[in-house]
mmCIF file of C-alpha atoms and ligand atoms in Angstrom:
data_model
loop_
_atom_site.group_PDB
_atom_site.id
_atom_site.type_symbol
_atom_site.label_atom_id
_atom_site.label_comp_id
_atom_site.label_asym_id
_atom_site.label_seq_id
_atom_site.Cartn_x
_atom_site.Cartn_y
_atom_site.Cartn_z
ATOM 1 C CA UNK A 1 20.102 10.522 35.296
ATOM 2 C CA UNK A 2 22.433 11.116 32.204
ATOM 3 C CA UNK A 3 24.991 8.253 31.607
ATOM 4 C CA UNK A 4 28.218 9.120 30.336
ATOM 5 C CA UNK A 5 30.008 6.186 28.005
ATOM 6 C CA UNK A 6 33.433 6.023 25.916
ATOM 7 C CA UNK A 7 33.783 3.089 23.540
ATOM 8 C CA UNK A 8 37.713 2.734 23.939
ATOM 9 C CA UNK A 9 38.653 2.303 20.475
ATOM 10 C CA UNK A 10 41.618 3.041 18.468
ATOM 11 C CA UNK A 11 41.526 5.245 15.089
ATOM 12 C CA UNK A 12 42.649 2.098 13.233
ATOM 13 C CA UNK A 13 39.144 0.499 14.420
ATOM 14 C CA UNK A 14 37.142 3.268 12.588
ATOM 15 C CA UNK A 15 34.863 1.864 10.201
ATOM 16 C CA UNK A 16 35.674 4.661 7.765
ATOM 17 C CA UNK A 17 39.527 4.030 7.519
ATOM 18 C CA UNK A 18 38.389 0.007 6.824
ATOM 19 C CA UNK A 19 42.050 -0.728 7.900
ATOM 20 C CA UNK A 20 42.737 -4.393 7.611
ATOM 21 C CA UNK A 21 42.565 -6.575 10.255
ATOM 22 C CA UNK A 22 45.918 -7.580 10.268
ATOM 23 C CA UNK A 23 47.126 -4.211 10.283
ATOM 24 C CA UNK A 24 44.899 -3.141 13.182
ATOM 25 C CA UNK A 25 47.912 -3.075 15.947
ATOM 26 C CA UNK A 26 49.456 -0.924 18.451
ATOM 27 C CA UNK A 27 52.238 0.408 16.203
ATOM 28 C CA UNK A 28 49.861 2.122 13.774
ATOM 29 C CA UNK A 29 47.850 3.573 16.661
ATOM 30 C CA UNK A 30 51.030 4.830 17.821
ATOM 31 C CA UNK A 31 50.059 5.283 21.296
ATOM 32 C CA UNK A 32 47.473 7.712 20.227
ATOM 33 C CA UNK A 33 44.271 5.748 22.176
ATOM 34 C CA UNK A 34 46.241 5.669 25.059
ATOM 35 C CA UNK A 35 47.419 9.608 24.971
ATOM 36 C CA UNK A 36 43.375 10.467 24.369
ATOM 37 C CA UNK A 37 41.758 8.168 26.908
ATOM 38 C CA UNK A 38 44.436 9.798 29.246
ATOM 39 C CA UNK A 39 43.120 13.142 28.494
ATOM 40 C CA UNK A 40 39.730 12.389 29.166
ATOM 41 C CA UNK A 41 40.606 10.381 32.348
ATOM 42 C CA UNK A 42 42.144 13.557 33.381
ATOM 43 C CA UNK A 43 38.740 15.729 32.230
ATOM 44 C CA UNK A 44 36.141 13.461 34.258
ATOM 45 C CA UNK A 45 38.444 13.880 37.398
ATOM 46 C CA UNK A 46 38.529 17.685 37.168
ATOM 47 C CA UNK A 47 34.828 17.458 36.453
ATOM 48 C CA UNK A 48 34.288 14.953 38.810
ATOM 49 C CA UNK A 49 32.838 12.403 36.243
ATOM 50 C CA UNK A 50 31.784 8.785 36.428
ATOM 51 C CA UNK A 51 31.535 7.104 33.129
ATOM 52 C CA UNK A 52 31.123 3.458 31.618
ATOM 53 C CA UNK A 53 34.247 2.727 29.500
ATOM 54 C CA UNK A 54 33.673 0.336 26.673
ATOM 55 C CA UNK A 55 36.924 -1.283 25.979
ATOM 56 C CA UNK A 56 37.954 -3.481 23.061
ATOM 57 C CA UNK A 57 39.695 -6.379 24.091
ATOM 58 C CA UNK A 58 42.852 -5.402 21.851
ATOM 59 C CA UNK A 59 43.090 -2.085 23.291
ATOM 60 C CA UNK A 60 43.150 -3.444 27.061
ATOM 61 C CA UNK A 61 45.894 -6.037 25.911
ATOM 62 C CA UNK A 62 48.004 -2.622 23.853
ATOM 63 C CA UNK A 63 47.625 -0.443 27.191
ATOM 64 C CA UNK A 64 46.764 -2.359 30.534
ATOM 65 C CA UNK A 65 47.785 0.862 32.512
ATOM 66 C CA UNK A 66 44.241 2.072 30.512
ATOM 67 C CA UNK A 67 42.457 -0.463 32.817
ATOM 68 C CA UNK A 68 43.878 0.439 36.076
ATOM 69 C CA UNK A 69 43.615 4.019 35.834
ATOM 70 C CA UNK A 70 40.120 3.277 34.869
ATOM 71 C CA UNK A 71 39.981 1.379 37.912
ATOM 72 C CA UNK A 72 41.433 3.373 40.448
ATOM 73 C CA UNK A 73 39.367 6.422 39.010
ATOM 74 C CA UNK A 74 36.284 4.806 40.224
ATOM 75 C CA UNK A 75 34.756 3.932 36.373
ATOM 76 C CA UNK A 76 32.859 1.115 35.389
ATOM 77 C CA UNK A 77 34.621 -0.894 32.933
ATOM 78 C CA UNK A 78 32.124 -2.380 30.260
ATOM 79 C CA UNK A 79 33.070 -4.285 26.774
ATOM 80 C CA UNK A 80 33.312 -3.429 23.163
ATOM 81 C CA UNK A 81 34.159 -6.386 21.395
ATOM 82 C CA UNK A 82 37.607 -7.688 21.123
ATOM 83 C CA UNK A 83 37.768 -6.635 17.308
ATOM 84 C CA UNK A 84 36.105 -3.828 15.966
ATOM 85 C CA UNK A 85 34.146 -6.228 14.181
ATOM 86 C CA UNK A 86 30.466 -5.622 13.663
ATOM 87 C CA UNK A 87 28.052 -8.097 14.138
ATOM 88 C CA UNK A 88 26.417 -8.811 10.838
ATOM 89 C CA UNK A 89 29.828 -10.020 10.174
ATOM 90 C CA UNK A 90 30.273 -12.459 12.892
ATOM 91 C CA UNK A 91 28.740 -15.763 13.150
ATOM 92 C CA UNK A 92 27.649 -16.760 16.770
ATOM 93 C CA UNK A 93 30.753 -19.113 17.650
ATOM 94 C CA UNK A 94 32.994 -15.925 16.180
ATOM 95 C CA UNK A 95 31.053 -13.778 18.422
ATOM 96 C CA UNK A 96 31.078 -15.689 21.553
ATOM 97 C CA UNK A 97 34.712 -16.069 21.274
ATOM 98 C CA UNK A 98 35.560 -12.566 21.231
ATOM 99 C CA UNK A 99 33.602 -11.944 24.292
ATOM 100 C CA UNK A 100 34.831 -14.713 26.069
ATOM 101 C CA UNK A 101 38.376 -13.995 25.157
ATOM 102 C CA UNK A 102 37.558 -9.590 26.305
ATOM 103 C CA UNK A 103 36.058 -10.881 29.439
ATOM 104 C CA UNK A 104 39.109 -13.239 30.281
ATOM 105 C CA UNK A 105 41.591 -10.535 29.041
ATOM 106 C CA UNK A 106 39.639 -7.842 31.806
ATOM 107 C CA UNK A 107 39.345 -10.932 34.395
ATOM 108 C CA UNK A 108 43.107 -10.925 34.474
ATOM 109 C CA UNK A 109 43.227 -7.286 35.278
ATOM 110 C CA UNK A 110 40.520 -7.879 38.268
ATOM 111 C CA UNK A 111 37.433 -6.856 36.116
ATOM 112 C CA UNK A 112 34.136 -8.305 35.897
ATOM 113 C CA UNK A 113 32.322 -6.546 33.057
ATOM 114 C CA UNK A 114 28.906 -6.650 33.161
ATOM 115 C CA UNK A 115 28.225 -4.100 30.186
ATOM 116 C CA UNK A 116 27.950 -4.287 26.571
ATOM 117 C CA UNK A 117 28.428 -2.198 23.367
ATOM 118 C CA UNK A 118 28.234 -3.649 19.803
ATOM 119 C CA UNK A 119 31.052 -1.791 17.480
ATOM 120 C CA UNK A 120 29.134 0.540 15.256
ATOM 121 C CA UNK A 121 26.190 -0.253 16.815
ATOM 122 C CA UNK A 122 25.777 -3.216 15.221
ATOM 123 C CA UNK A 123 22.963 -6.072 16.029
ATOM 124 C CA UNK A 124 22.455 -9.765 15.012
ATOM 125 C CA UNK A 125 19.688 -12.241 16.311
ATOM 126 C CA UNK A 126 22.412 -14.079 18.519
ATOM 127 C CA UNK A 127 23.693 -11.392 20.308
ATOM 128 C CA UNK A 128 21.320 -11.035 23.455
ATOM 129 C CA UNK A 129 21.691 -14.998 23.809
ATOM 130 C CA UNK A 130 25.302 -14.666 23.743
ATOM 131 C CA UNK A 131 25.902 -12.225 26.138
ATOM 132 C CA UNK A 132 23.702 -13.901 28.792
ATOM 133 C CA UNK A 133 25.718 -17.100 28.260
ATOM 134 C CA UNK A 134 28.701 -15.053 29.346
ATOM 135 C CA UNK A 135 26.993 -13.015 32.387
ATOM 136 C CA UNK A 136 26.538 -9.581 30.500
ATOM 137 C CA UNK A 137 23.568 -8.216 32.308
ATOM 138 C CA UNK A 138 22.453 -5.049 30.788
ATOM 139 C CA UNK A 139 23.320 -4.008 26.910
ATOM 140 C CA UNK A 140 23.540 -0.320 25.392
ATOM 141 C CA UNK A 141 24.102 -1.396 21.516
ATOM 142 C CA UNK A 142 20.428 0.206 19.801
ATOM 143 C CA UNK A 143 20.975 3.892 18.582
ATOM 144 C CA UNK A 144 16.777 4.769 17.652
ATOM 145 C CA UNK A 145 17.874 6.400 14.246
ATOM 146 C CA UNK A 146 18.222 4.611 10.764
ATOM 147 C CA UNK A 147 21.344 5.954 9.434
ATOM 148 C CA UNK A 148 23.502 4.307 6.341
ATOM 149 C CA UNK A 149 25.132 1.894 8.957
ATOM 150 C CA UNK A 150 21.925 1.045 11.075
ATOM 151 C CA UNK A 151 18.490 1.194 11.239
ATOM 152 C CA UNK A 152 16.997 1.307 15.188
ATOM 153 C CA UNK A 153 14.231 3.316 14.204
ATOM 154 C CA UNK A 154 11.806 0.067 15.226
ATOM 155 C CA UNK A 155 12.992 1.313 19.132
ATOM 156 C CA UNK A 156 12.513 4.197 21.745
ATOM 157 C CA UNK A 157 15.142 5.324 23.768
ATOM 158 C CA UNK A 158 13.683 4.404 26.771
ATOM 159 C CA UNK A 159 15.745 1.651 28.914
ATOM 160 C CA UNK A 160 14.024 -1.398 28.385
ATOM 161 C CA UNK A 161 14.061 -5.766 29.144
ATOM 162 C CA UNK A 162 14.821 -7.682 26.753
ATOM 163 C CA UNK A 163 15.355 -11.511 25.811
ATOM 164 C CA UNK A 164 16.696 -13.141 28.462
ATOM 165 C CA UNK A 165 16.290 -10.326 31.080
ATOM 166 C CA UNK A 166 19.424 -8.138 29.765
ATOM 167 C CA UNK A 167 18.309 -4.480 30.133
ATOM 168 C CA UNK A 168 18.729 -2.684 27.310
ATOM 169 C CA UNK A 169 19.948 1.641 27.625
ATOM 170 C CA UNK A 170 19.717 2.668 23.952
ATOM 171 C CA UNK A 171 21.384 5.622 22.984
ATOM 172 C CA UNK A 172 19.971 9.273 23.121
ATOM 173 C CA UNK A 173 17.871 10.423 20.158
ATOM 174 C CA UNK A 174 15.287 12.825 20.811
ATOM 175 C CA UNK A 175 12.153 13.006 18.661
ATOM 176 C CA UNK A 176 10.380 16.097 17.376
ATOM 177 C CA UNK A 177 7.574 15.098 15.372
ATOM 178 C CA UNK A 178 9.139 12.620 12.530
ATOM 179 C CA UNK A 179 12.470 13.510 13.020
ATOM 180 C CA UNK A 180 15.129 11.969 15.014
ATOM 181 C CA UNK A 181 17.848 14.365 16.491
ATOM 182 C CA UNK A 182 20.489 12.051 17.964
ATOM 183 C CA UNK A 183 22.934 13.450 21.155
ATOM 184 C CA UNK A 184 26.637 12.201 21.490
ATOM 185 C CA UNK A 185 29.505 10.842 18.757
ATOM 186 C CA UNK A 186 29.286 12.608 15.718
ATOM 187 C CA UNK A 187 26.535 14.620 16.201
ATOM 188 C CA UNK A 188 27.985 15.949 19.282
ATOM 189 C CA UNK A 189 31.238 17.516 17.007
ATOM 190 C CA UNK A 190 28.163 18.165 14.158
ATOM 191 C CA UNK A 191 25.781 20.302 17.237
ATOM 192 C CA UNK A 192 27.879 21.008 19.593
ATOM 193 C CA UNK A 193 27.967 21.139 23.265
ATOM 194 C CA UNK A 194 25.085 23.378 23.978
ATOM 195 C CA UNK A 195 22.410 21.627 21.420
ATOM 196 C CA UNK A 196 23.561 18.502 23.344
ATOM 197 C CA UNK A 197 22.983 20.082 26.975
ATOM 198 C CA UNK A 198 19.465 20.488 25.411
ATOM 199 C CA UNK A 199 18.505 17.202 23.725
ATOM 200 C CA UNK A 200 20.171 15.173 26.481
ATOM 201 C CA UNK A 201 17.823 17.036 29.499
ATOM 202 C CA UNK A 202 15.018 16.618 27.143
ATOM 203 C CA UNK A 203 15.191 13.129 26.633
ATOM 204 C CA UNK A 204 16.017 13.007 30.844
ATOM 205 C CA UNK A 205 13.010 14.410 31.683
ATOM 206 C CA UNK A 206 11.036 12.363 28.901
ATOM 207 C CA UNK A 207 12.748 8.882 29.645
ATOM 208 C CA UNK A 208 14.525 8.919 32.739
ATOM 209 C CA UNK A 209 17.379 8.118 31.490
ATOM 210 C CA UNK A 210 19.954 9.606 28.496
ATOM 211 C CA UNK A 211 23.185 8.308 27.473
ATOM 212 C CA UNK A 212 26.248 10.230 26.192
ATOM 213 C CA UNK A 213 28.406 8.611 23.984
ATOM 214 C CA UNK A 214 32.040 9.617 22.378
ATOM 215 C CA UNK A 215 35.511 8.019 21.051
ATOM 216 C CA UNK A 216 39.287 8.479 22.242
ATOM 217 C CA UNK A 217 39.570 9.258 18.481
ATOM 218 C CA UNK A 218 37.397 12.347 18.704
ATOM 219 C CA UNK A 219 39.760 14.289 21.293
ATOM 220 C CA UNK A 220 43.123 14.311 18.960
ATOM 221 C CA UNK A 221 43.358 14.762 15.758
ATOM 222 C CA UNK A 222 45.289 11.435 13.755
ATOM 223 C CA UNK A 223 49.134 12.882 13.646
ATOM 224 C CA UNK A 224 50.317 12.610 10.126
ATOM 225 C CA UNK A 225 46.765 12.066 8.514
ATOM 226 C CA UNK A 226 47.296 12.551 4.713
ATOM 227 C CA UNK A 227 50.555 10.259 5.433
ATOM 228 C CA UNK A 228 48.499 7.918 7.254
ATOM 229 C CA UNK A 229 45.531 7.909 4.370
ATOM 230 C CA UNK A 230 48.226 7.030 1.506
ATOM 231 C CA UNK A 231 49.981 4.472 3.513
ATOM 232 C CA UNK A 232 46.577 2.898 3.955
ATOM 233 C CA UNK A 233 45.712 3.373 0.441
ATOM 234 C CA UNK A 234 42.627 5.350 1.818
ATOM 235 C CA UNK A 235 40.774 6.905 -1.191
ATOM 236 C CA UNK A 236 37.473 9.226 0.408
ATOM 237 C CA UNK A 237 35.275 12.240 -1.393
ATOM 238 C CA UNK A 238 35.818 15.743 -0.181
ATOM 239 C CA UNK A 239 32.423 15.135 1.670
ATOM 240 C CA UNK A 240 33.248 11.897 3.008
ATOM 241 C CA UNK A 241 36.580 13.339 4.310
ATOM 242 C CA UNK A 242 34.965 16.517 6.053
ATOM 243 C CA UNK A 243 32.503 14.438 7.928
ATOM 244 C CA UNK A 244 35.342 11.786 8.959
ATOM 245 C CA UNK A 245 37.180 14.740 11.112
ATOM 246 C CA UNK A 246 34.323 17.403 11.080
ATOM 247 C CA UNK A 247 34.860 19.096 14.725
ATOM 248 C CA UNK A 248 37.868 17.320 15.529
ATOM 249 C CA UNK A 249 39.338 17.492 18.640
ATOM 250 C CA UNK A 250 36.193 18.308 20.095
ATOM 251 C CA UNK A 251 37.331 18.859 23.806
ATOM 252 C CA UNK A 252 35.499 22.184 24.120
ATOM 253 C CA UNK A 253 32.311 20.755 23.285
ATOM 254 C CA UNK A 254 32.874 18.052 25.968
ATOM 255 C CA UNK A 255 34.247 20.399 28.562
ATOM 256 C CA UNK A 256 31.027 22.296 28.225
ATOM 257 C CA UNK A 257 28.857 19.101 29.003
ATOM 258 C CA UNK A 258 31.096 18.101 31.652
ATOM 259 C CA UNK A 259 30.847 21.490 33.324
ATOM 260 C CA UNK A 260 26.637 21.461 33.177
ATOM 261 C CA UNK A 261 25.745 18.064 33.606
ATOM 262 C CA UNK A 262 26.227 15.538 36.835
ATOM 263 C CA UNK A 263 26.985 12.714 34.419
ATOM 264 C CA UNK A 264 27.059 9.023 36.052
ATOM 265 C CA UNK A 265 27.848 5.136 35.245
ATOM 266 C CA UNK A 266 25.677 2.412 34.039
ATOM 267 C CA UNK A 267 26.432 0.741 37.001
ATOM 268 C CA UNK A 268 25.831 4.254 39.113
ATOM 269 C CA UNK A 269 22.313 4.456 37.448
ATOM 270 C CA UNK A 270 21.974 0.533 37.901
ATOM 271 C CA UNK A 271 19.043 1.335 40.649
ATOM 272 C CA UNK A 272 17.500 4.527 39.166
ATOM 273 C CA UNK A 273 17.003 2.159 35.707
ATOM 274 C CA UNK A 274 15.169 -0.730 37.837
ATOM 275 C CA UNK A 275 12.961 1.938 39.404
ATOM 276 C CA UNK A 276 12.004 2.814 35.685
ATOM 277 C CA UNK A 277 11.669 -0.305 34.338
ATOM 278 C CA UNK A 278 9.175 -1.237 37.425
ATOM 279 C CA UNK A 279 7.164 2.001 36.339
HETATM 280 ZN ZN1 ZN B 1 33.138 1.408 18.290
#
């Protein structure tokens, strides 16, 4: 089965903008994670889609109507974080109460979440403990590639248990020989959609499981960029800058993998992942 997952994040959140906190708020999104989630909302009904949203807790308190046309879609409704804060920068307490403070924020919108994403796929030594303390059952936060902002290379992309019996669904990375060649995000704008129709049935077949992953942010470009990047004081290379919004909207590259693959939800794989994990 091949999971399909959107962490529901605004452009402010991007690690690469390193907007301040403070200034992390709905009017400098300016609507534009709820006008992208709405596209793709619209793209996994015409393809017929089921998909595990990962929602920041600030981005279900901006746009509630998010939530319920999650809900009435039929999506599973997993969290992010309530912050786009990563891990190494938390301490436990600061942790545990963001997630208690997303979960209560998605309780009040008649969602139990039961899924779990780190921002930036981030990792600490507390975070499988905290999570079962608040009834997450199954976490998707290790991408198996060392990259500058992680290094998951100690994994396999296989669905595994881990402490405390949370199953863990890493990301999709495929691996030929020594190299790593990682499906979804960035390398889905960098590849494309038919490299990813490949590595994602590849690692199917090999693991029984892939995941997809993408952003809102990927499927419209930021209106007003270069006035947005001075505002911010934003200073990035050439290089730095092509990579940030290399492939940009990338809505053909998604359509493609929407029209070849039968994607499903964590929770719609819930019993195909048990069956491999008994294996
Ligand atoms: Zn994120």
């Amino acid at each position: 089965m091949i999971l399909l997952s959107v962490d529901v994040e605004s452009w402010v959140h991007r690690p690469v903008f390193n907007v301040p906190l403070s200034r992390q708020t709905k009017a400098l999104d300016g609507e534009h994670v709820l006008r992208a989630t709405r596209i793709i909302l619209e793209l996994f009904k015409k393809y017929r889609a089921k998909a595990t949203f990962f929602v920041l807790g600030t981005v279900a308190e901006w746009y509630p109507e998010l939530i319920e046309a999650m809900k009435k879609d039929g999506h599973e409704i997993g969290i992010h974080g309530y912050t786009h804060t990563r891990l190494s920068d938390h301490t436990r307490e600061s942790f545990d109460d963001e997630i208690k403070k997303t979960i209560l924020i998605l309780n009040r919108m008649g969602v139990g979440p039961r899924v779990y994403r780190a921002p930036a796929f981030s990792s600490a030594d507390f975070l499988y403990e905290v999570l079962s303390n608040n009834g997450i059952a199954c976490d998707s936060s290790v991408f198996p590639i060392k990259t500058p902002l992680y290094d998951g290379t100690a994994y396999d992309c296989r669905p595994f248990i881990i402490d405390r019996g949370i199953v863990e669904v890493p990301c999709s990375v495929l691996k030929i020989s020594k190299l790593r060649v990682p499906a979804g995000g960035f390398y889905l704008r960098l590849l494309g959609g038919r490299i990813n129709h490949i590595l994602l049935k590849k690692i199917e077949k090999k693991n029984g499981t892939a995941v997809l992953y993408f952003h809102p942010w990927e499927i419209l470009d930021i209106p007003d960029k270069e006035f947005v990047e001075t505002d911010l004081k934003i200073k990035m290379s050439f290089l730095k800058k092509t990579f940030t919004y290399y492939g940009i909207p990338m809505l053909g590259d998604l359509e493609y993998l929407l029209g070849k693959i039968d994607f499903t939800s964590f929770e719609g794989a819930r019993g195909h992942i048990d069956a491999t994990l008994r294996r």
